[in-house]
XYZ file of C-alpha atoms in Angstrom:
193
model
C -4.521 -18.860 3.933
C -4.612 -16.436 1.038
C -3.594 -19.036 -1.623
C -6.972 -21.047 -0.278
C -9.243 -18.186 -0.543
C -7.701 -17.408 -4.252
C -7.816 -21.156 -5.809
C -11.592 -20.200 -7.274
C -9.655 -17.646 -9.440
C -7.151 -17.575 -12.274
C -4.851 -15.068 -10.652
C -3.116 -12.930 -13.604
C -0.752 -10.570 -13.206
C -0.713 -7.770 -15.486
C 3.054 -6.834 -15.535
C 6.167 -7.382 -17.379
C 8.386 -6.295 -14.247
C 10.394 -8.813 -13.141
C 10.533 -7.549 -9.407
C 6.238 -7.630 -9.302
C 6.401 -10.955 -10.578
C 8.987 -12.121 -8.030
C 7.575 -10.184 -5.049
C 4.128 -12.104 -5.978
C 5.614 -15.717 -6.027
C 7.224 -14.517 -2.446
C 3.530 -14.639 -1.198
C 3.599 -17.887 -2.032
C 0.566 -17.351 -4.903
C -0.209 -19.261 -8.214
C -0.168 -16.968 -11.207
C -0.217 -16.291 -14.771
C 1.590 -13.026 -16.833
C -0.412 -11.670 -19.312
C 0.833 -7.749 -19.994
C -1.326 -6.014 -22.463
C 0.576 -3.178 -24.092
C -1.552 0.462 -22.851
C -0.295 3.666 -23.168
C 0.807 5.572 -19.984
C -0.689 9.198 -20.839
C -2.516 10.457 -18.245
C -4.603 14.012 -17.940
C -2.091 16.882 -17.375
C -4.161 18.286 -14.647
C -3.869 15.208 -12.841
C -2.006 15.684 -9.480
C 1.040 13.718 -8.868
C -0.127 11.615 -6.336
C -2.996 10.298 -8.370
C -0.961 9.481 -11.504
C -0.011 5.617 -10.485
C -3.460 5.033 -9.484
C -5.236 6.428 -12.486
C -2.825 4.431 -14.685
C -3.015 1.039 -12.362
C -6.808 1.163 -13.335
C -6.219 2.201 -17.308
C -4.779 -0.697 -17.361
C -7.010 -2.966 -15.486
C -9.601 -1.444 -18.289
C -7.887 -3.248 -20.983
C -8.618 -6.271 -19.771
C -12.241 -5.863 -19.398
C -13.471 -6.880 -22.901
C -12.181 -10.212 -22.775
C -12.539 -10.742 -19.076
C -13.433 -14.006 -17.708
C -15.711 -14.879 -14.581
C -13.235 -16.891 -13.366
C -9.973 -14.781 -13.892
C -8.576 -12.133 -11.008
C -6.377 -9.687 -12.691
C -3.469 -7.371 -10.832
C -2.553 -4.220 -12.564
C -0.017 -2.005 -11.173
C 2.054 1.712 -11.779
C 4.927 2.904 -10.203
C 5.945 6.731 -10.739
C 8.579 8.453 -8.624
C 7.753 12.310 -7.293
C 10.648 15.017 -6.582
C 9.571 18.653 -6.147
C 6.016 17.728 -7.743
C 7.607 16.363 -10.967
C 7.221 12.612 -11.973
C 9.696 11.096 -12.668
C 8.801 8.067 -14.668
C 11.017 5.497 -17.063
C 14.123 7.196 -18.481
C 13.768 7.989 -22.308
C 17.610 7.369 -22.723
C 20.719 7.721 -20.691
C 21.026 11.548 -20.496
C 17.596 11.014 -18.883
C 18.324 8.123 -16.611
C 21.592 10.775 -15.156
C 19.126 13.914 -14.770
C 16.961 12.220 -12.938
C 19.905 10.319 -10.731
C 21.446 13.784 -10.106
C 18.077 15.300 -9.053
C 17.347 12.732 -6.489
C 20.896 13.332 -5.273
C 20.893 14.601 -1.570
C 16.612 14.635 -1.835
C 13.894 13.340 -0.034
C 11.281 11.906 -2.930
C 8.414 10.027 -2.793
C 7.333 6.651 -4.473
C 3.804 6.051 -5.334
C 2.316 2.611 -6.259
C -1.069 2.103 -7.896
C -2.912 -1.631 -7.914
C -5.801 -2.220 -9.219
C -7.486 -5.341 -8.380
C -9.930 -6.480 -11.225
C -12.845 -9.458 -11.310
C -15.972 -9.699 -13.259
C -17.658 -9.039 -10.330
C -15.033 -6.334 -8.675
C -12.657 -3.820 -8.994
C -10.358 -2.379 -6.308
C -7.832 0.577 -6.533
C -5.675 2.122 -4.139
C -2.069 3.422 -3.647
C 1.278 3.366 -1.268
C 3.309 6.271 -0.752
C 7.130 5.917 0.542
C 9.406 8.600 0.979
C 13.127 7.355 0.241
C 15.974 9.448 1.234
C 18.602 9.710 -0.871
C 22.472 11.174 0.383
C 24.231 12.787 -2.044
C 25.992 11.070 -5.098
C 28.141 12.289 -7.207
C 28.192 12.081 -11.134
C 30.537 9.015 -11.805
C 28.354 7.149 -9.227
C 25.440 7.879 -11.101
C 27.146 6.990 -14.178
C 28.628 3.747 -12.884
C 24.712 2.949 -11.795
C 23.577 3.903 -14.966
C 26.452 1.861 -17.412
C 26.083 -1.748 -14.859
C 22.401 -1.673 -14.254
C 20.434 -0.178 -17.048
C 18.043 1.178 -15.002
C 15.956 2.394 -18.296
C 13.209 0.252 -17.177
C 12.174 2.047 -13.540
C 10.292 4.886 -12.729
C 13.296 7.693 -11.426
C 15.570 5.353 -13.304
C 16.938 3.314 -10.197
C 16.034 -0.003 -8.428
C 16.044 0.078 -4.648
C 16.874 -3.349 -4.299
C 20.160 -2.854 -6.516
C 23.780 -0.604 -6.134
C 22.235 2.422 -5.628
C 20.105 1.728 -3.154
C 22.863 0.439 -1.053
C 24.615 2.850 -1.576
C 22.099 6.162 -1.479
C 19.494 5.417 0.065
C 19.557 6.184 3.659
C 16.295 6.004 4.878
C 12.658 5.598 3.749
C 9.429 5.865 5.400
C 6.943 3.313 4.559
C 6.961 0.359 2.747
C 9.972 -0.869 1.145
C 8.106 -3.364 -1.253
C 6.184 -0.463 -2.669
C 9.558 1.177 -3.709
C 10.347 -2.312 -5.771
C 7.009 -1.884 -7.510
C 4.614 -3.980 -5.443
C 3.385 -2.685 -1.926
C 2.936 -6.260 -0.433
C 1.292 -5.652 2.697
C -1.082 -3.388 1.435
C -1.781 -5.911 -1.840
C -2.118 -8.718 0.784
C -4.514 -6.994 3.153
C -6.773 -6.493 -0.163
C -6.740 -9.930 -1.437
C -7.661 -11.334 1.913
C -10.794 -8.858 1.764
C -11.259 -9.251 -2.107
């Protein structure tokens, strides 16, 4: 089992998200937190699809001065897409609304970046999801916005909360990766790792 292979490492995750940490107890693993603050700039030119990737690893660099032998880190980005524009953490509530009301009725997609750092390997890939969204209307948004706070997700909602039970409709892919943490795909790497 997974947690077998791992015991040779001191599994870290890099992450102050509540809903990475508790979708990597679910797999049953032994870790430690241990978020270094990086900055989330990324090159303008970069396409969309790259973004949570190319930050997933910036921050797996971080680590790499002080990086034991023994210690497996897990570094991960979340940004939401809509008609090529990211969408990352709302700056403040008239944010967290424009980006509610521009999902509304919309097919987006979520992308994921992990990056899997040792001293002796680093692996980096990405999950895509589209989510569908029906339409809301503005005090639903606002009611999201007021109870939930959502100031600290990427297209300022959590699937797993109101909203998603109430807007999204459908998605396509994995709905893990929309929380923040594509399990399967993070499992299937591990095991390999």
């Amino acid at each position: 089992l997974l947690h077998e292979r791992l015991k040779p490492y001191r599994l870290i995750l890099a992450s102050q998200s509540p809903r990475r940490r508790e979708l990597l107890r679910e797999l049953g693993l032994e870790f430690e937190i241990n978020a270094l603050s990086v900055d989330e700039d990324y090159p303008a030119d970069l396409p969309a699809d790259q973004i949570a990737r190319y930050l997933s690893e910036k921050k797996a660099d971080a680590y790499l001065p002080t990086l034991s032998d023994k210690e497996l880190i897990i570094t991960a980005d979340t940004v939401v897409i809509c008609d090529d524009a990211v969408l990352g953490k709302p700056k403040d509530y008239a944010d967290a609304m424009h980006m509610l009301m521009s999902l509304s009725g919309r097919c987006h997609q979520v992308v994921t970046g992990v990056t899997l750092l040792s001293a002796q390997k680093r692996v980096s890939f990405s999950v895509s999801t589209e989510v569908y969204f029906a339409e809301i209307s503005e005090d639903e948004a606002r009611y999201y916005v007021d109870h939930y706070s959502p100031f600290d997700k990427a297209g300022a909602y959590g699937i797993q909360e109101w909203i998603g039970y109430v807007a999204v409709h459908k998605i396509e892919g994995s709905f893990y990766n929309v929380m923040g943490l594509p399990l399967h795909q993070l499992y299937k790497e591990l095991k390999a790792f």
